[in-house]
Amino acid sequence: MGKKATIKKTTILLIIFALITGILSGCGSNPTASNGGKESGNANTQKKTRLVFWDKSEYVKDYNDIQKARVEEFAKQFNMDVEYLALTPADVKTKLLAAIEGGNPPDLVLLDDIVAKQFIVNDQLVEVSEIMKQFDIREDAKKYAYSVEGYYEIPYYMVPNVLYIRKDKLDEKNLPVPKTWEDVKNVAKAINDPQNNFYGVGFQLGTGGDSEGRINNMIRSYGGTLVNKDGKVTINSPETLEALKLDASFFKEKLAPDSAITGDDAWNNSAYLAGTVGMVLNGSTIMAAMRKDKPELAEKTIVTPFPAGPKGQYSSGAGTAFIMFKKGNTEDALKLISFLLDKGYYEEMIKKLNGLAVPAINGFENTEFWQRPENKGWYEATKNILPLGDPGPPDARASIVISEGYLSKGVQKIVLENADPQKVLDEIEANYKKVYEGK
């Protein structure tokens, strides 16, 4: 082979080598070629992750409209497929149990604290004590989120309960604002007018948090306790018996409509907004609805703390919290929680709902909105809410007895069956012991 032929062959080999090196080098630096386009910077080429979020269905529809819009914004921004479902407190427990049984629980749920705690004991939930440190949560809110097993709930908002009173009805009879449970009874008698479809109170006995909370509050204010600090059942006492008789008297004496005996947690809202009852115990949902749709009724309404009894006065209320399931998409669920707790959105949601929810996050108390006279009292009411099960342990047992509605069902028997109150109390005690002591 000649010299020229050797040079030509060498040149061709060098060119081929350079081309191969360039191609290989190019493959190493081209993210599209190396990973199928997943990190190309075009979010639309990525495979969407899926997230299922069950929200709480609130009495004021604006809440779910605002939340749904925020979730849709989240899904678009993070390129996710998010299923949003709003469930009533009455439905969420049943649906969750079915979902867990089927091995397909939602990734994220926002629900009442008393229901959330029931799912701690079956080892389904994510422990969130470290996650909670990412958010500036109020100590008052942490109290209701705590359970003996640890933290499994991330507080979202708090709903204190108050006594709503038709001030115009008080003025007609020249009556003072009631301060005690006996005062409430006397006022109810004075303003009761069944012939014109107006009743003194809008208390209800259908199983639910409102009814159980009222009866429990009455028992505590009369000196009774459901359980002691060790979880021993102490409900069967003269003080509890007196409170049960008093609560039953509102219904036996027809100071509430007959429909109240089976009314659920939405019944008292509807009754007060319809103008058919003079006093109800509820959270801020009624006020939010009045301000929006019935401002003239709001002008006639005053709110006061829960009535006092012979042995004290106790605040009442509830907490709403996020829970995440271990089998779920917890990474994206946490992203959505952060998105919903963004201060700008969170503050605007609260304002639009006119105080439907009191913030569980620090930094809002001294804002102009919460310093308004009509709002300040609501915030104050969240500072002294007794934790679930108090003075007993804040565990699932306390949640179960409320969900089972033992107190409400007991008073129903006194009213509908004319059952002996002491025998009813004996039965309530037995049911509590089954839950707390396994007896």
Tab-separated table of C-alpha atoms in Angstrom:
chain	number	residue	atom	x	y	z
A	1	MET	CA	0.000	0.000	0.000
A	2	GLY	CA	1.309	3.467	-0.968
A	3	LYS	CA	1.905	6.394	1.350
A	4	LYS	CA	-1.048	8.351	-0.049
A	5	ALA	CA	-3.368	5.396	0.438
A	6	THR	CA	-2.190	5.007	4.055
A	7	ILE	CA	-2.802	8.712	4.786
A	8	LYS	CA	-6.270	8.545	3.199
A	9	LYS	CA	-7.221	5.488	5.240
A	10	THR	CA	-6.005	7.104	8.461
A	11	THR	CA	-7.956	10.294	7.703
A	12	ILE	CA	-11.168	8.316	7.156
A	13	LEU	CA	-10.680	6.461	10.446
A	14	LEU	CA	-10.127	9.747	12.319
A	15	ILE	CA	-13.301	11.223	10.817
A	16	ILE	CA	-15.320	8.148	11.779
A	17	PHE	CA	-13.869	8.242	15.320
A	18	ALA	CA	-14.725	11.935	15.647
A	19	LEU	CA	-18.279	11.345	14.476
A	20	ILE	CA	-18.782	8.481	16.926
A	21	THR	CA	-17.295	10.538	19.783
A	22	GLY	CA	-19.561	13.446	18.939
A	23	ILE	CA	-22.649	11.271	18.818
A	24	LEU	CA	-21.816	9.673	22.154
A	25	SER	CA	-21.008	13.037	23.666
A	26	GLY	CA	-24.261	14.407	22.345
A	27	CYS	CA	-26.248	11.541	23.886
A	28	GLY	CA	-24.728	12.217	27.274
A	29	SER	CA	-25.668	15.891	27.253
A	30	ASN	CA	-29.176	15.603	25.785
A	31	PRO	CA	-31.704	15.033	28.590
A	32	THR	CA	-34.419	14.231	26.071
A	33	ALA	CA	-32.393	11.427	24.561
A	34	SER	CA	-31.260	9.992	27.887
A	35	ASN	CA	-34.564	9.923	29.817
A	36	GLY	CA	-37.320	9.758	27.329
A	37	GLY	CA	-38.222	13.428	27.702
A	38	LYS	CA	-39.331	13.234	31.345
A	39	GLU	CA	-37.037	16.096	32.348
A	40	SER	CA	-37.199	18.103	29.171
A	41	GLY	CA	-38.764	21.042	30.973
A	42	ASN	CA	-42.112	20.549	29.265
A	43	ALA	CA	-44.559	19.617	32.041
A	44	ASN	CA	-47.136	18.476	29.508
A	45	THR	CA	-44.911	15.565	28.441
A	46	GLN	CA	-44.733	14.202	31.985
A	47	LYS	CA	-47.054	11.495	33.187
A	48	LYS	CA	-49.594	12.965	35.616
A	49	THR	CA	-49.721	11.670	39.162
A	50	ARG	CA	-53.130	11.109	40.714
A	51	LEU	CA	-54.394	12.451	44.038
A	52	VAL	CA	-57.756	11.804	45.707
A	53	PHE	CA	-58.903	14.500	48.148
A	54	TRP	CA	-62.083	14.181	50.216
A	55	ASP	CA	-63.069	17.565	51.619
A	56	LYS	CA	-65.608	18.381	54.297
A	57	SER	CA	-68.965	19.538	52.955
A	58	GLU	CA	-69.800	22.692	54.884
A	59	TYR	CA	-73.270	24.105	55.455
A	60	VAL	CA	-72.215	27.321	53.697
A	61	LYS	CA	-71.797	26.362	50.053
A	62	ASP	CA	-69.201	29.094	49.385
A	63	TYR	CA	-66.631	27.069	51.298
A	64	ASN	CA	-66.642	24.123	48.911
A	65	ASP	CA	-66.790	26.387	45.853
A	66	ILE	CA	-63.657	28.204	47.026
A	67	GLN	CA	-61.861	24.985	47.962
A	68	LYS	CA	-62.705	23.273	44.700
A	69	ALA	CA	-61.374	26.226	42.696
A	70	ARG	CA	-58.170	26.197	44.738
A	71	VAL	CA	-57.723	22.446	44.181
A	72	GLU	CA	-58.222	22.905	40.435
A	73	GLU	CA	-55.540	25.596	40.478
A	74	PHE	CA	-53.234	23.209	42.339
A	75	ALA	CA	-53.867	20.417	39.826
A	76	LYS	CA	-53.059	22.704	36.913
A	77	GLN	CA	-49.937	24.207	38.498
A	78	PHE	CA	-48.472	20.828	39.493
A	79	ASN	CA	-49.787	18.951	36.453
A	80	MET	CA	-51.735	16.444	38.558
A	81	ASP	CA	-54.973	14.571	38.173
A	82	VAL	CA	-56.810	15.522	41.390
A	83	GLU	CA	-60.183	14.052	42.296
A	84	TYR	CA	-62.106	16.408	44.605
A	85	LEU	CA	-65.096	15.141	46.567
A	86	ALA	CA	-67.066	17.012	49.269
A	87	LEU	CA	-68.689	14.743	51.863
A	88	THR	CA	-71.028	15.563	54.722
A	89	PRO	CA	-69.894	14.653	58.249
A	90	ALA	CA	-72.664	12.051	58.307
A	91	ASP	CA	-71.323	10.285	55.196
A	92	VAL	CA	-67.564	10.497	55.528
A	93	LYS	CA	-67.109	7.857	58.229
A	94	THR	CA	-69.145	5.233	56.376
A	95	LYS	CA	-67.380	5.896	53.089
A	96	LEU	CA	-63.943	5.848	54.715
A	97	LEU	CA	-64.620	2.511	56.374
A	98	ALA	CA	-65.726	1.069	53.045
A	99	ALA	CA	-62.671	2.500	51.255
A	100	ILE	CA	-60.308	1.078	53.864
A	101	GLU	CA	-62.027	-2.314	53.705
A	102	GLY	CA	-61.548	-2.262	49.951
A	103	GLY	CA	-57.882	-1.362	50.329
A	104	ASN	CA	-58.300	1.923	48.475
A	105	PRO	CA	-58.540	4.841	50.921
A	106	PRO	CA	-58.263	8.429	49.644
A	107	ASP	CA	-54.860	10.098	49.785
A	108	LEU	CA	-56.035	13.090	51.803
A	109	VAL	CA	-59.149	13.786	53.870
A	110	LEU	CA	-60.328	16.941	55.627
A	111	LEU	CA	-62.843	16.080	58.323
A	112	ASP	CA	-64.026	16.734	61.866
A	113	ASP	CA	-61.535	15.928	64.579
A	114	ILE	CA	-63.910	13.574	66.394
A	115	VAL	CA	-64.154	11.393	63.295
A	116	ALA	CA	-60.456	11.613	62.425
A	117	LYS	CA	-59.376	10.135	65.757
A	118	GLN	CA	-61.327	6.955	65.125
A	119	PHE	CA	-58.937	5.948	62.347
A	120	ILE	CA	-55.779	6.208	64.439
A	121	VAL	CA	-56.180	2.893	66.230
A	122	ASN	CA	-56.216	0.744	63.070
A	123	ASP	CA	-52.736	1.922	62.012
A	124	GLN	CA	-53.994	3.449	58.781
A	125	LEU	CA	-52.821	7.042	59.217
A	126	VAL	CA	-49.503	8.815	58.757
A	127	GLU	CA	-47.948	10.150	61.979
A	128	VAL	CA	-47.454	13.888	61.378
A	129	SER	CA	-45.639	15.335	64.409
A	130	GLU	CA	-42.584	16.205	62.289
A	131	ILE	CA	-44.695	17.392	59.364
A	132	MET	CA	-46.615	19.764	61.641
A	133	LYS	CA	-43.400	21.659	62.325
A	134	GLN	CA	-43.549	22.965	58.759
A	135	PHE	CA	-46.610	25.021	59.696
A	136	ASP	CA	-47.052	27.696	62.373
A	137	ILE	CA	-49.997	26.019	64.108
A	138	ARG	CA	-51.664	27.610	67.140
A	139	GLU	CA	-51.182	25.820	70.448
A	140	ASP	CA	-54.978	25.863	70.925
A	141	ALA	CA	-55.363	23.919	67.682
A	142	LYS	CA	-52.626	21.452	68.615
A	143	LYS	CA	-54.637	20.553	71.721
A	144	TYR	CA	-57.539	19.190	69.712
A	145	ALA	CA	-55.214	17.469	67.236
A	146	TYR	CA	-53.368	15.586	69.981
A	147	SER	CA	-54.126	11.987	70.846
A	148	VAL	CA	-52.429	9.618	73.249
A	149	GLU	CA	-50.903	7.804	70.282
A	150	GLY	CA	-49.324	11.013	68.959
A	151	TYR	CA	-50.199	13.494	66.224
A	152	TYR	CA	-52.062	12.127	63.239
A	153	GLU	CA	-53.993	15.268	62.303
A	154	ILE	CA	-52.868	18.557	60.791
A	155	PRO	CA	-55.276	21.292	61.981
A	156	TYR	CA	-56.893	23.409	59.257
A	157	TYR	CA	-59.453	25.527	61.078
A	158	MET	CA	-61.459	25.720	64.304
A	159	VAL	CA	-65.200	26.185	64.752
A	160	PRO	CA	-66.318	27.464	68.165
A	161	ASN	CA	-69.928	27.050	69.227
A	162	VAL	CA	-72.070	29.812	70.704
A	163	LEU	CA	-75.662	30.475	71.727
A	164	TYR	CA	-77.615	32.346	69.038
A	165	ILE	CA	-80.519	34.382	70.426
A	166	ARG	CA	-83.310	36.323	68.736
A	167	LYS	CA	-82.820	39.676	70.468
A	168	ASP	CA	-86.081	41.040	69.049
A	169	LYS	CA	-87.975	38.277	70.890
A	170	LEU	CA	-86.230	39.196	74.135
A	171	ASP	CA	-87.155	42.839	73.637
A	172	GLU	CA	-90.815	41.987	72.995
A	173	LYS	CA	-91.025	40.322	76.417
A	174	ASN	CA	-88.551	42.677	78.120
A	175	LEU	CA	-86.291	39.733	78.959
A	176	PRO	CA	-82.586	39.845	79.852
A	177	VAL	CA	-80.000	37.890	77.875
A	178	PRO	CA	-79.900	34.358	79.332
A	179	LYS	CA	-76.668	33.455	81.119
A	180	THR	CA	-77.415	30.002	82.540
A	181	TRP	CA	-79.182	26.856	81.360
A	182	GLU	CA	-82.092	27.661	83.672
A	183	ASP	CA	-82.248	31.148	82.134
A	184	VAL	CA	-82.418	29.566	78.687
A	185	LYS	CA	-85.306	27.365	79.827
A	186	ASN	CA	-87.213	30.348	81.244
A	187	VAL	CA	-86.666	32.452	78.132
A	188	ALA	CA	-87.736	29.536	75.926
A	189	LYS	CA	-91.010	29.292	77.838
A	190	ALA	CA	-91.616	33.028	77.567
A	191	ILE	CA	-91.115	33.303	73.798
A	192	ASN	CA	-92.558	29.917	72.824
A	193	ASP	CA	-95.476	30.300	70.383
A	194	PRO	CA	-96.245	26.950	68.688
A	195	GLN	CA	-99.592	28.174	67.318
A	196	ASN	CA	-97.658	30.586	65.115
A	197	ASN	CA	-94.945	28.002	64.322
A	198	PHE	CA	-92.373	29.618	66.579
A	199	TYR	CA	-90.545	27.701	69.288
A	200	GLY	CA	-88.336	28.769	72.143
A	201	VAL	CA	-85.316	26.645	71.171
A	202	GLY	CA	-83.921	24.874	68.153
A	203	PHE	CA	-82.050	22.177	70.051
A	204	GLN	CA	-82.056	18.790	68.324
A	205	LEU	CA	-81.635	15.156	69.342
A	206	GLY	CA	-80.577	13.448	66.136
A	207	THR	CA	-77.209	11.777	66.626
A	208	GLY	CA	-74.431	14.146	65.693
A	209	GLY	CA	-71.786	16.392	67.126
A	210	ASP	CA	-74.156	19.282	67.892
A	211	SER	CA	-76.523	17.276	70.050
A	212	GLU	CA	-73.805	15.300	71.834
A	213	GLY	CA	-71.842	18.482	72.453
A	214	ARG	CA	-74.825	20.278	73.996
A	215	ILE	CA	-75.697	17.442	76.368
A	216	ASN	CA	-72.059	16.892	77.331
A	217	ASN	CA	-71.645	20.617	78.009
A	218	MET	CA	-74.751	20.601	80.184
A	219	ILE	CA	-73.487	17.582	82.129
A	220	ARG	CA	-70.120	19.242	82.740
A	221	SER	CA	-71.674	22.530	83.821
A	222	TYR	CA	-73.857	20.658	86.309
A	223	GLY	CA	-70.787	18.988	87.831
A	224	GLY	CA	-70.835	15.634	86.078
A	225	THR	CA	-68.094	14.014	84.001
A	226	LEU	CA	-68.268	11.291	81.392
A	227	VAL	CA	-64.928	9.718	82.320
A	228	ASN	CA	-62.053	10.632	84.616
A	229	LYS	CA	-58.467	11.429	83.625
A	230	ASP	CA	-57.596	7.722	83.556
A	231	GLY	CA	-60.461	6.822	81.251
A	232	LYS	CA	-62.631	5.269	83.983
A	233	VAL	CA	-66.328	5.830	83.274
A	234	THR	CA	-67.858	8.239	85.815
A	235	ILE	CA	-71.008	9.289	83.982
A	236	ASN	CA	-73.546	7.728	86.370
A	237	SER	CA	-73.959	10.483	88.939
A	238	PRO	CA	-76.749	12.681	90.380
A	239	GLU	CA	-75.283	15.642	88.493
A	240	THR	CA	-75.485	13.847	85.151
A	241	LEU	CA	-79.026	12.692	85.909
A	242	GLU	CA	-80.118	16.260	86.615
A	243	ALA	CA	-78.596	17.465	83.346
A	244	LEU	CA	-80.303	14.700	81.323
A	245	LYS	CA	-83.680	15.558	82.846
A	246	LEU	CA	-83.213	19.232	82.047
A	247	ASP	CA	-82.244	18.546	78.449
A	248	ALA	CA	-85.227	16.218	77.976
A	249	SER	CA	-87.572	18.849	79.395
A	250	PHE	CA	-87.035	21.151	76.397
A	251	PHE	CA	-88.568	18.476	74.157
A	252	LYS	CA	-91.168	17.030	76.547
A	253	GLU	CA	-92.562	20.514	77.174
A	254	LYS	CA	-92.742	21.233	73.428
A	255	LEU	CA	-90.271	24.110	73.599
A	256	ALA	CA	-88.725	22.729	70.392
A	257	PRO	CA	-90.466	21.504	67.213
A	258	ASP	CA	-91.277	17.790	67.007
A	259	SER	CA	-88.889	17.490	64.057
A	260	ALA	CA	-86.041	18.439	66.412
A	261	ILE	CA	-86.141	14.999	68.029
A	262	THR	CA	-84.562	13.438	64.940
A	263	GLY	CA	-82.860	16.576	63.597
A	264	ASP	CA	-79.259	16.245	62.412
A	265	ASP	CA	-76.398	18.734	62.550
A	266	ALA	CA	-77.887	20.807	59.726
A	267	TRP	CA	-81.403	20.881	61.208
A	268	ASN	CA	-80.753	23.654	63.727
A	269	ASN	CA	-79.109	25.804	61.054
A	270	SER	CA	-82.159	25.532	58.832
A	271	ALA	CA	-84.602	26.119	61.677
A	272	TYR	CA	-82.921	29.301	62.833
A	273	LEU	CA	-82.502	30.676	59.316
A	274	ALA	CA	-86.182	29.927	58.655
A	275	GLY	CA	-87.101	32.078	61.653
A	276	THR	CA	-89.005	29.326	63.452
A	277	VAL	CA	-86.882	29.061	66.641
A	278	GLY	CA	-85.610	31.577	69.152
A	279	MET	CA	-82.316	30.065	70.314
A	280	VAL	CA	-79.847	27.545	68.921
A	281	LEU	CA	-76.377	26.336	69.793
A	282	ASN	CA	-74.076	26.235	66.797
A	283	GLY	CA	-70.841	27.323	65.216
A	284	SER	CA	-70.359	30.323	62.966
A	285	THR	CA	-71.997	28.707	59.933
A	286	ILE	CA	-75.348	30.265	60.804
A	287	MET	CA	-73.878	33.744	61.097
A	288	ALA	CA	-72.033	33.370	57.814
A	289	ALA	CA	-75.251	32.308	56.079
A	290	MET	CA	-77.225	35.175	57.628
A	291	ARG	CA	-74.684	37.783	56.618
A	292	LYS	CA	-74.861	36.570	53.057
A	293	ASP	CA	-78.550	35.791	52.545
A	294	LYS	CA	-80.502	37.193	55.509
A	295	PRO	CA	-78.822	40.338	56.825
A	296	GLU	CA	-82.097	41.466	58.408
A	297	LEU	CA	-82.094	38.333	60.597
A	298	ALA	CA	-78.451	38.918	61.503
A	299	GLU	CA	-79.414	42.368	62.787
A	300	LYS	CA	-81.925	40.758	65.157
A	301	THR	CA	-79.428	38.177	66.424
A	302	ILE	CA	-76.984	38.272	69.304
A	303	VAL	CA	-74.464	35.588	70.194
A	304	THR	CA	-73.215	34.667	73.654
A	305	PRO	CA	-71.021	31.883	75.081
A	306	PHE	CA	-72.512	28.544	76.056
A	307	PRO	CA	-74.745	28.878	79.139
A	308	ALA	CA	-73.364	28.238	82.596
A	309	GLY	CA	-74.541	25.624	85.061
A	310	PRO	CA	-74.332	25.427	88.853
A	311	LYS	CA	-70.788	24.079	88.663
A	312	GLY	CA	-69.225	26.109	85.877
A	313	GLN	CA	-69.248	27.326	82.296
A	314	TYR	CA	-67.451	25.569	79.473
A	315	SER	CA	-66.651	26.527	75.913
A	316	SER	CA	-67.616	24.196	73.129
A	317	GLY	CA	-66.416	23.738	69.611
A	318	ALA	CA	-64.722	21.517	67.118
A	319	GLY	CA	-61.635	21.250	65.024
A	320	THR	CA	-61.275	20.324	61.388
A	321	ALA	CA	-58.075	18.593	60.326
A	322	PHE	CA	-56.271	16.829	57.493
A	323	ILE	CA	-55.420	13.146	57.727
A	324	MET	CA	-53.262	11.147	55.320
A	325	PHE	CA	-53.373	7.403	54.780
A	326	LYS	CA	-50.219	5.316	54.702
A	327	LYS	CA	-51.287	3.585	51.506
A	328	GLY	CA	-51.905	6.897	49.795
A	329	ASN	CA	-49.904	9.404	47.785
A	330	THR	CA	-48.607	11.217	50.858
A	331	GLU	CA	-45.970	13.231	48.998
A	332	ASP	CA	-48.514	15.015	46.824
A	333	ALA	CA	-51.051	15.171	49.641
A	334	LEU	CA	-48.574	17.201	51.667
A	335	LYS	CA	-48.055	19.513	48.693
A	336	LEU	CA	-51.789	20.154	48.566
A	337	ILE	CA	-51.944	20.858	52.309
A	338	SER	CA	-49.197	23.443	51.894
A	339	PHE	CA	-51.056	24.925	48.930
A	340	LEU	CA	-54.269	25.251	50.952
A	341	LEU	CA	-52.382	26.754	53.903
A	342	ASP	CA	-50.683	29.396	51.774
A	343	LYS	CA	-51.227	32.556	53.823
A	344	GLY	CA	-52.656	34.607	50.979
A	345	TYR	CA	-55.265	32.037	49.991
A	346	TYR	CA	-55.986	30.983	53.565
A	347	GLU	CA	-56.685	34.537	54.710
A	348	GLU	CA	-58.923	35.308	51.737
A	349	MET	CA	-60.891	32.090	52.240
A	350	ILE	CA	-61.570	33.051	55.848
A	351	LYS	CA	-62.657	36.570	54.876
A	352	LYS	CA	-64.967	35.404	52.109
A	353	LEU	CA	-66.686	33.035	54.516
A	354	ASN	CA	-67.279	35.780	57.087
A	355	GLY	CA	-65.739	33.817	59.915
A	356	LEU	CA	-67.109	30.362	59.070
A	357	ALA	CA	-63.775	29.079	60.326
A	358	VAL	CA	-61.326	30.526	62.831
A	359	PRO	CA	-57.687	30.103	61.761
A	360	ALA	CA	-55.693	27.263	63.273
A	361	ILE	CA	-52.555	29.057	62.108
A	362	ASN	CA	-50.793	31.832	64.029
A	363	GLY	CA	-50.532	35.371	62.707
A	364	PHE	CA	-54.187	36.295	62.172
A	365	GLU	CA	-55.538	37.334	65.576
A	366	ASN	CA	-54.420	40.954	65.343
A	367	THR	CA	-55.455	41.508	61.744
A	368	GLU	CA	-58.167	44.059	61.024
A	369	PHE	CA	-60.676	41.321	60.170
A	370	TRP	CA	-60.373	39.472	63.482
A	371	GLN	CA	-60.266	42.673	65.514
A	372	ARG	CA	-63.712	43.709	64.286
A	373	PRO	CA	-66.273	43.534	67.124
A	374	GLU	CA	-68.460	41.075	65.220
A	375	ASN	CA	-65.506	38.707	64.685
A	376	LYS	CA	-63.324	39.119	67.749
A	377	GLY	CA	-65.602	37.090	70.002
A	378	TRP	CA	-65.414	34.107	67.685
A	379	TYR	CA	-61.627	34.081	67.842
A	380	GLU	CA	-61.698	34.434	71.631
A	381	ALA	CA	-64.078	31.468	71.878
A	382	THR	CA	-61.479	29.155	70.336
A	383	LYS	CA	-59.003	29.770	73.139
A	384	ASN	CA	-60.853	27.756	75.771
A	385	ILE	CA	-62.403	24.848	73.919
A	386	LEU	CA	-62.132	21.683	75.968
A	387	PRO	CA	-60.232	18.955	74.120
A	388	LEU	CA	-62.034	15.830	72.971
A	389	GLY	CA	-62.842	13.491	75.874
A	390	ASP	CA	-61.755	15.930	78.590
A	391	PRO	CA	-60.923	15.201	81.368
A	392	GLY	CA	-60.239	11.727	79.986
A	393	PRO	CA	-57.584	10.701	77.474
A	394	PRO	CA	-57.936	12.310	74.011
A	395	ASP	CA	-58.099	9.034	72.155
A	396	ALA	CA	-60.360	7.189	69.743
A	397	ARG	CA	-62.684	6.061	72.535
A	398	ALA	CA	-63.766	9.646	73.159
A	399	SER	CA	-64.527	10.010	69.477
A	400	ILE	CA	-66.439	6.732	69.272
A	401	VAL	CA	-68.892	7.539	72.086
A	402	ILE	CA	-69.737	10.831	70.383
A	403	SER	CA	-70.214	9.218	66.986
A	404	GLU	CA	-72.431	6.539	68.517
A	405	GLY	CA	-74.649	9.270	69.992
A	406	TYR	CA	-75.239	7.538	73.331
A	407	LEU	CA	-76.273	10.761	75.089
A	408	SER	CA	-78.686	11.850	72.351
A	409	LYS	CA	-80.212	8.392	72.033
A	410	GLY	CA	-80.686	8.305	75.799
A	411	VAL	CA	-82.552	11.608	75.911
A	412	GLN	CA	-84.625	10.447	72.919
A	413	LYS	CA	-85.815	7.489	74.992
A	414	ILE	CA	-86.784	9.755	77.860
A	415	VAL	CA	-88.783	11.922	75.461
A	416	LEU	CA	-90.323	9.407	73.050
A	417	GLU	CA	-90.739	6.363	75.300
A	418	ASN	CA	-91.202	8.176	78.603
A	419	ALA	CA	-88.358	5.994	79.865
A	420	ASP	CA	-87.147	6.354	83.429
A	421	PRO	CA	-84.177	8.776	83.341
A	422	GLN	CA	-82.136	6.708	85.821
A	423	LYS	CA	-82.582	3.547	83.779
A	424	VAL	CA	-81.560	5.477	80.674
A	425	LEU	CA	-78.461	6.712	82.479
A	426	ASP	CA	-77.643	3.146	83.539
A	427	GLU	CA	-77.826	2.113	79.879
A	428	ILE	CA	-75.615	5.036	78.798
A	429	GLU	CA	-73.085	4.023	81.453
A	430	ALA	CA	-73.068	0.442	80.156
A	431	ASN	CA	-72.458	1.629	76.597
A	432	TYR	CA	-69.622	3.894	77.728
A	433	LYS	CA	-68.022	1.026	79.645
A	434	LYS	CA	-68.120	-1.158	76.538
A	435	VAL	CA	-66.088	1.460	74.714
A	436	TYR	CA	-63.776	2.636	77.484
A	437	GLU	CA	-63.322	-0.474	79.604
A	438	GLY	CA	-64.301	-3.317	77.266
A	439	LYS	CA	-67.074	-4.397	79.634
